[in-house]
Coordinates of C-alpha atoms in Angstrom, one line a residue:
Chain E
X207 CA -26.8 13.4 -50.0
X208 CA -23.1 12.8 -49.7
X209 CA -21.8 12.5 -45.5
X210 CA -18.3 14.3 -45.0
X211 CA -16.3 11.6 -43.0
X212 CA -13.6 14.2 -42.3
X213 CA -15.1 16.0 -39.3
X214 CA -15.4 12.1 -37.3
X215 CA -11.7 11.3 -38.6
X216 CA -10.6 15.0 -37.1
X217 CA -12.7 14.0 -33.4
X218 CA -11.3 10.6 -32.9
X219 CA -7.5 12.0 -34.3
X220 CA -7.7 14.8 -31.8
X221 CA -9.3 12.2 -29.2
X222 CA -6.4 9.9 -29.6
X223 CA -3.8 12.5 -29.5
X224 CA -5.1 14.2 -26.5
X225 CA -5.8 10.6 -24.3
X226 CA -1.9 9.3 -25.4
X227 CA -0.4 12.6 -24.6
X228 CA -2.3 12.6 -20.6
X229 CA -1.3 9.3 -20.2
X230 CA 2.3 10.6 -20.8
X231 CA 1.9 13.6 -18.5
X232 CA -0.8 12.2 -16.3
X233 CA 1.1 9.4 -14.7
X234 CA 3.8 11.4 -13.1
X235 CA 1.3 13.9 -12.2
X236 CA -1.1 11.8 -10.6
X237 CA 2.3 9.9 -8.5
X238 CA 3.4 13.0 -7.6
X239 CA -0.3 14.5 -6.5
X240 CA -0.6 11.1 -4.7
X241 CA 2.4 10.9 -2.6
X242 CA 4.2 14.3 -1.8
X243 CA 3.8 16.7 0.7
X244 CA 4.4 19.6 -1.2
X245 CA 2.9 22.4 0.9
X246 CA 1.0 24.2 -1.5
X247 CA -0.1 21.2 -3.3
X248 CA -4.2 21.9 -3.1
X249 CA -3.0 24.6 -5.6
X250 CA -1.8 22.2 -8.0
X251 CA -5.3 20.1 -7.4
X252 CA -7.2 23.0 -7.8
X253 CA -5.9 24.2 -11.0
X254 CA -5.9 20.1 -12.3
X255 CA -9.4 20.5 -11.2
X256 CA -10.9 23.9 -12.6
X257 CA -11.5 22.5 -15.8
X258 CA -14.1 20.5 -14.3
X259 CA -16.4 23.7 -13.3
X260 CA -14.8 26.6 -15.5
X261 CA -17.5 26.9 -18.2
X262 CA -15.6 26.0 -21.7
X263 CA -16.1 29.5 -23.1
X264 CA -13.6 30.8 -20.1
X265 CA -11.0 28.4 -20.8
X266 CA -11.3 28.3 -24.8
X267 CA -11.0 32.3 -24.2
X268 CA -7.8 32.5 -22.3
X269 CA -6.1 30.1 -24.8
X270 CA -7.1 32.1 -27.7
X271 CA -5.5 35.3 -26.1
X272 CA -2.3 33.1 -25.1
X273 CA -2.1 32.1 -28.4
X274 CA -2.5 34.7 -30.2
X275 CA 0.5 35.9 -31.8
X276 CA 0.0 39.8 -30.1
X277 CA 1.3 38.1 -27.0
X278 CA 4.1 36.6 -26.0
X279 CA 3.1 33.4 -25.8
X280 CA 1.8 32.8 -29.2
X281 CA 4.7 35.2 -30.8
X282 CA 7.5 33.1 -29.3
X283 CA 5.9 29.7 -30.4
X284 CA 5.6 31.8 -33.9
X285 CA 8.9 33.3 -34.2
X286 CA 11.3 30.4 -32.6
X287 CA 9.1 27.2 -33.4
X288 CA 6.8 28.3 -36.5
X289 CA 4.3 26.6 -34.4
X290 CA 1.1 28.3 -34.6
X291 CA -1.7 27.6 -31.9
X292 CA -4.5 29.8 -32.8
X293 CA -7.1 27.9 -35.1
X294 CA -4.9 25.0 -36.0
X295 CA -4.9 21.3 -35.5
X296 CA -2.1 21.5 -32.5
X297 CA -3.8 24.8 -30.9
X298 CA -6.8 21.9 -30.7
X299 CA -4.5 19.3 -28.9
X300 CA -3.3 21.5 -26.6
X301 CA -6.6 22.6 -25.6
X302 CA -8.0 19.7 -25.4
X303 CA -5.1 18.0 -22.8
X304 CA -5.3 20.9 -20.3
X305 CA -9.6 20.4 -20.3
X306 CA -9.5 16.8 -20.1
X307 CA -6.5 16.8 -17.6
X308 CA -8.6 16.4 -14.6
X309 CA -10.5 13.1 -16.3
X310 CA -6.5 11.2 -16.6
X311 CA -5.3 12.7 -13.6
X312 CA -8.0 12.6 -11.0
X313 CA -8.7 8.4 -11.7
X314 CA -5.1 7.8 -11.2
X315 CA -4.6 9.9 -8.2
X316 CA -7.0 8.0 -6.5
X317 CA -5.7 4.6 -8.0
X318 CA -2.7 5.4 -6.5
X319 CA -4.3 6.5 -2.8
X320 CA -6.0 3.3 -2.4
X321 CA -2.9 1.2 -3.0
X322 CA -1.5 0.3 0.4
X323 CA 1.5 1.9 1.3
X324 CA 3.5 -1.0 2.3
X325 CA 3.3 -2.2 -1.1
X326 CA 5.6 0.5 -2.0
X327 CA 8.1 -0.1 1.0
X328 CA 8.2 -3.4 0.2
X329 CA 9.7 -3.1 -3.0
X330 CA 11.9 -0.4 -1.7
X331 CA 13.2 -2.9 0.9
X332 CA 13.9 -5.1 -1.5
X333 CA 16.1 -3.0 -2.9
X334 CA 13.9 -1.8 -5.8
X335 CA 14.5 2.1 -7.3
X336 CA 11.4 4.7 -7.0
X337 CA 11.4 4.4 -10.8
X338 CA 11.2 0.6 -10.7
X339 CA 8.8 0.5 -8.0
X340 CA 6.6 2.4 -10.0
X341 CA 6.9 0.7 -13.1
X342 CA 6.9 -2.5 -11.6
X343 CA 4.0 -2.5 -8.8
X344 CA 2.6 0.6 -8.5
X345 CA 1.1 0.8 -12.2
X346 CA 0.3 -2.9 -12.8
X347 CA -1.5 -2.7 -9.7
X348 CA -3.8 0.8 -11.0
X349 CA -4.3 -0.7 -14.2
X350 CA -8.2 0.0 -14.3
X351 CA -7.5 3.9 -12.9
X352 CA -4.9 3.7 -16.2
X353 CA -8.0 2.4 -18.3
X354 CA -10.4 4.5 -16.6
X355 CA -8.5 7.8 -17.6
X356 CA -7.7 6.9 -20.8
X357 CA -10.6 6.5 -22.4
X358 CA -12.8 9.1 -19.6
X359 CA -10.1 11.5 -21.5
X360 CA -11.1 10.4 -24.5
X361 CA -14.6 10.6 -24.6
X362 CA -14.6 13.6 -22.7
X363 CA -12.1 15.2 -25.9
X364 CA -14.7 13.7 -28.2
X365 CA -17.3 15.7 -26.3
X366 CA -15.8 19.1 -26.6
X367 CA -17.4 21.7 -28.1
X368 CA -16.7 24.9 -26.1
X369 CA -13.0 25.4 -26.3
X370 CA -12.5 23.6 -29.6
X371 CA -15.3 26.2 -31.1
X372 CA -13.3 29.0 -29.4
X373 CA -9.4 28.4 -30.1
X374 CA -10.2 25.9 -33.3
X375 CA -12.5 28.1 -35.4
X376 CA -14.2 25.5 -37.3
X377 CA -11.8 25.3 -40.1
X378 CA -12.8 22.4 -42.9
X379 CA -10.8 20.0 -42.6
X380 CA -8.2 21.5 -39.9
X381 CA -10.1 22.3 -37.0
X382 CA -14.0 21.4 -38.0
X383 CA -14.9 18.4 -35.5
X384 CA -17.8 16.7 -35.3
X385 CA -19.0 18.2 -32.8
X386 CA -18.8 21.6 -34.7
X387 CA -20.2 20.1 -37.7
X388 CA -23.5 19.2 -35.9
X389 CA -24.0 22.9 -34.7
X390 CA -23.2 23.8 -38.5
X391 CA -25.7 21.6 -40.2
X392 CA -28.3 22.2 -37.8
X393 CA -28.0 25.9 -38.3
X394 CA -28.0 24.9 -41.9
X395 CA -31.8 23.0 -41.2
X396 CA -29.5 19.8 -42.6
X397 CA -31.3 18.0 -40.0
X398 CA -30.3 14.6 -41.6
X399 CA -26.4 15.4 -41.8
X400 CA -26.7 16.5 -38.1
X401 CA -28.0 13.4 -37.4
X402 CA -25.6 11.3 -38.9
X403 CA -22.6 13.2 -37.2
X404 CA -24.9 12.6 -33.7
X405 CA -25.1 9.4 -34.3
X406 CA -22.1 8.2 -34.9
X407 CA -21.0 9.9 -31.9
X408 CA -23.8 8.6 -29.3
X409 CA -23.0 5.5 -30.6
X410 CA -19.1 5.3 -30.1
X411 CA -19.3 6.9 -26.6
X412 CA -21.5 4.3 -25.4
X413 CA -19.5 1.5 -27.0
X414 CA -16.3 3.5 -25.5
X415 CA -18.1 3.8 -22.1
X416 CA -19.4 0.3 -21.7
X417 CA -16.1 -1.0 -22.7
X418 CA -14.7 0.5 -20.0
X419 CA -17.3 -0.8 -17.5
X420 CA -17.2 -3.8 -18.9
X421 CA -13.3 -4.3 -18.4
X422 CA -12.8 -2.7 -15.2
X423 CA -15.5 -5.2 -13.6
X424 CA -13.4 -8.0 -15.6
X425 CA -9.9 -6.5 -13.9
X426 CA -11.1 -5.9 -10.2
X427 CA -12.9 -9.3 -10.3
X428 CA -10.1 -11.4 -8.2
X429 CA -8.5 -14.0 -11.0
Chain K
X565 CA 27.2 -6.8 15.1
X566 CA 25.0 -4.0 14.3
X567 CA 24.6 -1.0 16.6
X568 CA 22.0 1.0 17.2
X569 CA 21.7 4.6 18.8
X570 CA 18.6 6.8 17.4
X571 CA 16.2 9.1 19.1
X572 CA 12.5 10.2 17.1
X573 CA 9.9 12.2 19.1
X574 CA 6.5 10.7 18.3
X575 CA 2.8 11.9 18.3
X576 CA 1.0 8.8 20.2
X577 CA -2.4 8.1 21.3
X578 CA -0.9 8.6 24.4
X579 CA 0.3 12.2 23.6
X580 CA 4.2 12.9 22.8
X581 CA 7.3 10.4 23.9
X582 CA 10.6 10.4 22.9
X583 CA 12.0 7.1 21.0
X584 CA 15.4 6.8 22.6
X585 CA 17.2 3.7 22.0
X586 CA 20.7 2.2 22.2
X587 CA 21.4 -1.0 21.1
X588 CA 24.1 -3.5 19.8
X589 CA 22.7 -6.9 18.2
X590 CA 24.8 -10.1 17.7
X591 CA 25.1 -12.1 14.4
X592 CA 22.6 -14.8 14.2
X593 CA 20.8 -13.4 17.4
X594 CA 17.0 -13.7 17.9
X595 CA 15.6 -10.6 18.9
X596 CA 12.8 -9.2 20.4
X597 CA 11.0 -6.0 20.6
X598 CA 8.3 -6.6 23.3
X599 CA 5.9 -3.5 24.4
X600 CA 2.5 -2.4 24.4
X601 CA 1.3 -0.8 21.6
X602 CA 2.4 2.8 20.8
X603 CA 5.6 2.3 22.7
X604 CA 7.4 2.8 19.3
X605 CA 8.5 -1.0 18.5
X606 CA 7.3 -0.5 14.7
X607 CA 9.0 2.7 14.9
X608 CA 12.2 1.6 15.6
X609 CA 12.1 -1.2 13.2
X610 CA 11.1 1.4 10.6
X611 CA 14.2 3.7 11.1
X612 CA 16.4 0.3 10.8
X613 CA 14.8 0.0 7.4
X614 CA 14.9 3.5 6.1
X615 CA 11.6 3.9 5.4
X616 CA 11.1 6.2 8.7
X617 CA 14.0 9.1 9.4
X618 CA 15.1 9.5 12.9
X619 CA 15.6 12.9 14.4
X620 CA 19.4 12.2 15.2
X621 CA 21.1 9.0 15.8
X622 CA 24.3 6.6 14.1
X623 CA 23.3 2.9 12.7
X624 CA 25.9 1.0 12.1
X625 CA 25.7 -2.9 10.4
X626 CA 29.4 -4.6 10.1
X627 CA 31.3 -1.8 9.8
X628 CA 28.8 0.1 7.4
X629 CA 27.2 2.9 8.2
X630 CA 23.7 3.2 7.6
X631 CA 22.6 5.9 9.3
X632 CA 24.8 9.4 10.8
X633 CA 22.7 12.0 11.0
X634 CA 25.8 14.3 12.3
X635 CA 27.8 13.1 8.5
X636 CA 24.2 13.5 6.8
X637 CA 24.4 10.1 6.3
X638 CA 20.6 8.3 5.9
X639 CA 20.9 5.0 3.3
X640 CA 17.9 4.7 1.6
X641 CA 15.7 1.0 2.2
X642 CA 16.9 -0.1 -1.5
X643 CA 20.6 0.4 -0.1
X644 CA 20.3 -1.4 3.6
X645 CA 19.9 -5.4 2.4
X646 CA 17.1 -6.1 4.9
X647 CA 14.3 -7.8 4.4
X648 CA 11.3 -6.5 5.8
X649 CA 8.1 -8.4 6.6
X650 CA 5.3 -6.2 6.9
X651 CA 2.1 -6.6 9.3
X652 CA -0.2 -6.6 6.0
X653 CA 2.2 -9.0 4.4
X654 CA 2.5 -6.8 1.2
X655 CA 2.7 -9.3 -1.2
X656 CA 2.4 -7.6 -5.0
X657 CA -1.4 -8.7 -6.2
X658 CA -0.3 -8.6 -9.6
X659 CA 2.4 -11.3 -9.4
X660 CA 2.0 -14.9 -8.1
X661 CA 4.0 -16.2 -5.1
X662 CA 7.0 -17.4 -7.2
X663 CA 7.0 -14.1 -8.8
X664 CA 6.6 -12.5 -5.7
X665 CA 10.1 -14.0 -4.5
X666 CA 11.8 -13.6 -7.6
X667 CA 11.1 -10.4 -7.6
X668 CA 13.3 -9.5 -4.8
X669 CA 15.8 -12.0 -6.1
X670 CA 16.5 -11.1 -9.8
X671 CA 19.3 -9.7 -11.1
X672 CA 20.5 -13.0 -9.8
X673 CA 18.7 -15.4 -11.5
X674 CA 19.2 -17.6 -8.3
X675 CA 16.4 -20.3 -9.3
X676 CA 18.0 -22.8 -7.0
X677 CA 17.5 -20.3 -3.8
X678 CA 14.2 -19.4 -4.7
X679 CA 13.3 -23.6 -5.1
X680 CA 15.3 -23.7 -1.7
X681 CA 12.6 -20.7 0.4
X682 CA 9.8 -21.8 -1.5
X683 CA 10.2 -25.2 -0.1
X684 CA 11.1 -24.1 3.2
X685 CA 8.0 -21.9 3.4
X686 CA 6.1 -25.0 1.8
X687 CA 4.8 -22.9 -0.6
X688 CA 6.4 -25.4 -3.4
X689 CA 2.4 -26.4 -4.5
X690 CA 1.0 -22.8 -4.3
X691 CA 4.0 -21.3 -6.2
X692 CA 1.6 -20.1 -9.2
X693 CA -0.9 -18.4 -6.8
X694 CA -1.6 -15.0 -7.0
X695 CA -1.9 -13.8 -3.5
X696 CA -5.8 -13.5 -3.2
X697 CA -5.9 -17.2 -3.5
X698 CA -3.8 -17.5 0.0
X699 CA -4.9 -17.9 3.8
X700 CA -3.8 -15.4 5.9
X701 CA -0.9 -17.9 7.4
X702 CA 0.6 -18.9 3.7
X703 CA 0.7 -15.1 2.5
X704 CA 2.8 -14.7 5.6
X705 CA 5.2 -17.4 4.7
X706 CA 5.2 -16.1 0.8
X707 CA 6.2 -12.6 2.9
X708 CA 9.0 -13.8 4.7
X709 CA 10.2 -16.3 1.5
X710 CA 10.1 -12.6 -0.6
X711 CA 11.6 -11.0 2.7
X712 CA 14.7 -13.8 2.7
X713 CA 15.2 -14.0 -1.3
X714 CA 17.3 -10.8 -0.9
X715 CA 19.9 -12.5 1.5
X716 CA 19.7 -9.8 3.8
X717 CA 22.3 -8.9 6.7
X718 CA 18.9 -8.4 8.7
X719 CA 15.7 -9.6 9.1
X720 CA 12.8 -7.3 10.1
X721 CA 9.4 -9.0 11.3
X722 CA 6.4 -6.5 12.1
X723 CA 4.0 -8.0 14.1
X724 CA 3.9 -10.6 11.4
X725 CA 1.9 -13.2 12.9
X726 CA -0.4 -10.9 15.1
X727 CA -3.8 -11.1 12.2
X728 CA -3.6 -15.3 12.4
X729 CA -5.3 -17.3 14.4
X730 CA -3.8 -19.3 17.1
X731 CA -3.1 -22.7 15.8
X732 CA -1.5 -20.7 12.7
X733 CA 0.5 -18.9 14.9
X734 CA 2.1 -21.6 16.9
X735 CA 2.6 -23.6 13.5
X736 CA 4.5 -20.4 11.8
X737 CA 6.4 -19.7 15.4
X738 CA 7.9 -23.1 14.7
X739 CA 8.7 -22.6 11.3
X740 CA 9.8 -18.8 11.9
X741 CA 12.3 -20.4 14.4
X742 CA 13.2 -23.4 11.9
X743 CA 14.4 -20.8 9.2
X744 CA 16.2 -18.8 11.6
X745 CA 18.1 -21.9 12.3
X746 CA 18.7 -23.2 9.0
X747 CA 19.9 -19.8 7.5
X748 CA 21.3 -17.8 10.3
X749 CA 20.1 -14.4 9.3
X750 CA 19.8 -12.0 12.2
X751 CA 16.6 -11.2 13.1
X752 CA 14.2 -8.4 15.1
X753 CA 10.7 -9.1 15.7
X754 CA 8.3 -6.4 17.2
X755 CA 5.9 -8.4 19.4
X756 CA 3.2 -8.0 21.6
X757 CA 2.3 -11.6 22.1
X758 CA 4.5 -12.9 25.7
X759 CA 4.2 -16.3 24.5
X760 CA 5.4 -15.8 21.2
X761 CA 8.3 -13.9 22.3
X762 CA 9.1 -16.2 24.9
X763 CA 9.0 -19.0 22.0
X764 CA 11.3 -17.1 19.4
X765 CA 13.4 -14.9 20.9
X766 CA 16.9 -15.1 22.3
X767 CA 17.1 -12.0 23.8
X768 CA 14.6 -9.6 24.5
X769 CA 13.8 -5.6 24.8
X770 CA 10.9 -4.7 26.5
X771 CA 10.1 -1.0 25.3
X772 CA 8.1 1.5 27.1
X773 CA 6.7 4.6 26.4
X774 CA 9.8 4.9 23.7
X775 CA 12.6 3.4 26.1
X776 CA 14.0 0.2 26.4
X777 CA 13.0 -0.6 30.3
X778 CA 14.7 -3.9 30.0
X779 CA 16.8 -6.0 27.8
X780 CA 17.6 -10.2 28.7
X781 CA 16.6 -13.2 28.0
X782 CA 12.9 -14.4 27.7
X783 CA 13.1 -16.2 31.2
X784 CA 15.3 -13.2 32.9
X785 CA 12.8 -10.2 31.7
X786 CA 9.5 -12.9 32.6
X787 CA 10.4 -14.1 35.8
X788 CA 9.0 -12.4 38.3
X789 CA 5.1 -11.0 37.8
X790 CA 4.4 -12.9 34.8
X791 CA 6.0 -16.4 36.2
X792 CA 4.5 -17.8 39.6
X793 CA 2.9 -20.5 41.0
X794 CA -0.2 -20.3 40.0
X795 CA -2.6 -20.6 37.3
X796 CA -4.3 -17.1 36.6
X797 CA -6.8 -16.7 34.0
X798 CA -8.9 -14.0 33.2
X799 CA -12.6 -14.5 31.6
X800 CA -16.2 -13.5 30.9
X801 CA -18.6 -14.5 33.4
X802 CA -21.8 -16.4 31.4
X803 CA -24.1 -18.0 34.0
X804 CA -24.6 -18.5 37.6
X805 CA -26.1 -21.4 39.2
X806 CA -27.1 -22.5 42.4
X807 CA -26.5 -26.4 43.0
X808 CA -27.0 -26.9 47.3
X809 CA -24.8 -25.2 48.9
X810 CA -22.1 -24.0 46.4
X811 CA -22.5 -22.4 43.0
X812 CA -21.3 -23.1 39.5
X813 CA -20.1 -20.3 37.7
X814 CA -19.3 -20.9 33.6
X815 CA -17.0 -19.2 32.5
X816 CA -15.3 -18.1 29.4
X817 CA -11.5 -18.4 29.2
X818 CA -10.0 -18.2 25.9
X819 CA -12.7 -20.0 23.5
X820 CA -13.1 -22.5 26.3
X821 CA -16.1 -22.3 28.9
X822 CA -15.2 -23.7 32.2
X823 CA -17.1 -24.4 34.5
X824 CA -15.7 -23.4 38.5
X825 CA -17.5 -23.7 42.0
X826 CA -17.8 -20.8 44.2
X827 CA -19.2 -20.1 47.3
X828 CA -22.1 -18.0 48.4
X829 CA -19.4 -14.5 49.6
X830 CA -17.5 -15.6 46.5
X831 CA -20.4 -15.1 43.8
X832 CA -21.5 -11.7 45.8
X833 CA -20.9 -8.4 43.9
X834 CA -20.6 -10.8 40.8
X835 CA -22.8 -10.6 37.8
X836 CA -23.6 -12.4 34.8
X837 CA -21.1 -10.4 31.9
X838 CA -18.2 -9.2 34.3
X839 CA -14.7 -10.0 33.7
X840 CA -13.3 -12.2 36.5
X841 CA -10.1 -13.4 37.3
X842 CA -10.0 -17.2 38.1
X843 CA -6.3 -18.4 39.8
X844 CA -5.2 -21.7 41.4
X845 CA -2.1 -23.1 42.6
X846 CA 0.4 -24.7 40.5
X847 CA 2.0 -27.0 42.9
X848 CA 0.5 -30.3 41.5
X849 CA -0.8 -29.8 37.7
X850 CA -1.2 -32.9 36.1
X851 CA 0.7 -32.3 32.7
X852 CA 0.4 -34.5 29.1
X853 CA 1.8 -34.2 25.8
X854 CA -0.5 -33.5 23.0
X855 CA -0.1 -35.6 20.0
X856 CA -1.2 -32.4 18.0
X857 CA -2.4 -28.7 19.1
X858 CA -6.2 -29.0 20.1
X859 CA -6.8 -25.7 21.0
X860 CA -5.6 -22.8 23.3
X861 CA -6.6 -21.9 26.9
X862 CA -4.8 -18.6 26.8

């Protein structure tokens, strides 16, 4: 039998997508979380957070109604963006960065809590801009929490089936992940097709995971 | 001249005080901030480095105004050229010493001035170090080199030599006092260490419960309780013996045990553990010079 690579190429693409895109968001987020005293900021942890205990199904559900071009949402990203979310490719990344948000954001709020806090006023006294200080000592200084949530983000992406079944629709070649494909074939008694999708994936989250490890140790070890 | 008039309530362990303080420092001055802790000294040198906000108060360095609260005036730390030496040193792990001071220096690429700290810190060998590979005493001095690579108009020292061990201490007090000689800058140290201040300082502020009690020299503010003719130690009693008549009590002063006779109504009520005070008169000590520090009697 012939294997259908596309499903693996469409994971590790969304994967990729979704980990670069919370890095982006994720490092202001997780400075901000970090150091403000916003008064109502448990509400902003919570709702980083609720992706971590809301079963997929719930999340994947919601998405699929804002989406959907009956509501306002959906008919505004329709009308003035001809972007369409429901059961497409960029419905999928979008998805996929507000459930894995918690895996970047949580490592590098706590990277950033267990930096001392005269680190910071140091380079303020010497004469260094919020922005610089950041670049320049706070995230050199986090590097594994960077690593950590990178690739927790995106294996935990790689690992989605809930949300991507619900708002994706398991489109060939658009939306059908690997993931999806397994549930597929083994419905279809193709036990050795599901296998090889399996696989594949056991395999590259462990090499992912261990990497990681593997690094981190490396990082923390002092030089 | 800088001057200095701020008040801050503060939560302390001791429930709430008021930080009230007016003050006027000379160029080139020496200064102390002397006080037990939680009698605001790190407080105070915080709000002179913008990194804590005073409830209301005017700071005012040659002419420039740093602080008004009336005008809604507050500089941040990046706009205040001080340098800052923190009690935990906060040198960045990430960048070796020489990157360390450079760091503070750049946008002047001033290689001869950081050649010039690093060698007055004697940190010219260790200069590729990251800071995990220091002793507690040289990540102090690669603090204060970072501190002085901004040329600041003031010099802020936390407690900076409060987590070394004594012969550290006295080594840095010397070069603390060498620097401050060679480059001028104007400096506050917070302090809790008499010795140290008495060592340093030109002028000292003795702070209580948030107020300055009483500002002079080291010899003006000390004489008195702390200067007298005697010797007055305080130690841990470790063993009693009986020898005839008298008895030999070891004691521990300091990391030195010594050993004292006492008499029979002396040693009653005493027990092996308590904290006693040992004192003798000064009139006649015998005094040397030591060729190099041995070690420190308190």
């Amino acid at each position: 039998m012939r294997y259908d690579w596309q499903p693996l190429a469409l994971t590790f693409e969304l994967a990729s997508a979704t980990a670069l895109i919370l890095l982006i968001i994720g490092v202001p987020l997780a400075y901000w979380l970090a150091y403000s005293r916003f008064r109502f900021k448990p509400v902003v942890e919570t709702l980083v957070s609720m992706p971590l205990v809301l079963p997929p199904s719930v999340l994947g559900f919601y998405l699929l109604i804002a989406f959907s071009p009956e509501h306002l949402l959906g008919k505004t990203l329709l009308d003035h963006f001809d972007l369409r979310l429901a059961f497409s490719f960029n419905g999928l990344v979008l998805g996929s960065v507000i459930y894995s948000l918690p895996f970047m954001v949580q490592p590098l709020q706590s990277g950033f809590q267990s930096l001392p806090l005269s680190l910071k006023e140091a380079a303020y006294t010497l004469g260094k801009s919020r922005l610089a200080t950041a670049r320049r000592v706070l995230l050199p200084n986090i590097r594994p929490a960077l690593l950590t949530g990178l690739v927790l983000s995106f294996a935990h992406t790689v690992g989605e089936f809930g949300v991507v079944l619900m708002i994706g629709g398991n489109i060939p070649g658009q939306t059908r992940l690997a993931s999806l494909a397994i549930y597929d074939e083994v419905e279809g008694l193709n036990y050795a097709a599901a296998n090889f999708y399996a696989l594949i994936l056991f395999a590259v989250s462990f090499i992912i995971l261990l990497t990681v490890y593997v690094v981190n140790k490396r990082l923390l070890k002092p030089v | 001249m800088i001057s200095i008039d701020i008040q801050k309530k503060l939560l302390t362990a001791d429930g709430p005080i008021t930080l009230s303080a007016q003050l006027d420092i000379q160029p080139g001055e020496f200064l102390s901030l002397f006080g037990k802790s939680g009698a605001g000294k790190t407080t105070l040198l915080r709000i002179l480095a913008g990194l804590t906000s005073p409830d209301a108060g005017v700071i005012r360095v040659d002419g420039e105004t740093w602080l008004d609260t009336r005008q809604h005036v507050n500089l941040p730390p990046q706009k205040r050229r001080i340098g800052f030496v923190f009690q935990d040193y906060a040198l960045f792990p990430h960048l070796t010493v020489r990157q360390n001071v450079a760091f503070a220096a750049d946008g002047r690429h001033d290689t001869a001035f950081i050649d010039q700290l690093l060698a007055l810190t004697g940190l010219d060998a260790l200069q590729d170090r990251k800071p995990d590979q220091l002793s507690g005493g040289q990540k102090q001095r690669g603090a204060l080199a970072r501190a002085l690579a901004r040329r600041p108009h003031l010099l802020l020292l936390d407690e900076p030599l409060s987590a070394l061990d004594a012969e550290t201490r006295l080594k840095l007090q010397e070069e603390l006092l060498t620097i401050h000689r060679q480059l001028g800058v104007t400096t506050l140290i917070v302090s809790h260490d008499l010795g140290e201040v008495f060592k340093l300082s030109s002028r000292v502020l003795v702070l209580e419960r948030g107020r300055i009690v009483r500002s002079g020299t080291p010899a003006e503010i000390f004489a008195g309780d702390n200067l007298s003719g005697h010797f007055r130690f305080t130690g841990d009693l470790l063993d009693i013996q009986a020898n005839d008549v008298v008895f030999i009590l070891s004691v521990l002063i300091g990391n030195v045990i010594v050993n004292v006779i006492a008499t029979q109504e002396e040693i009653a009520g005493l027990r092996v553990g308590d904290k006693i005070i040992v004192t003798a008169k000064a009139f006649n000590p015998m005094i040397y010079k030591l060729s190099s520090f041995q070690g420190e009697t308190d």
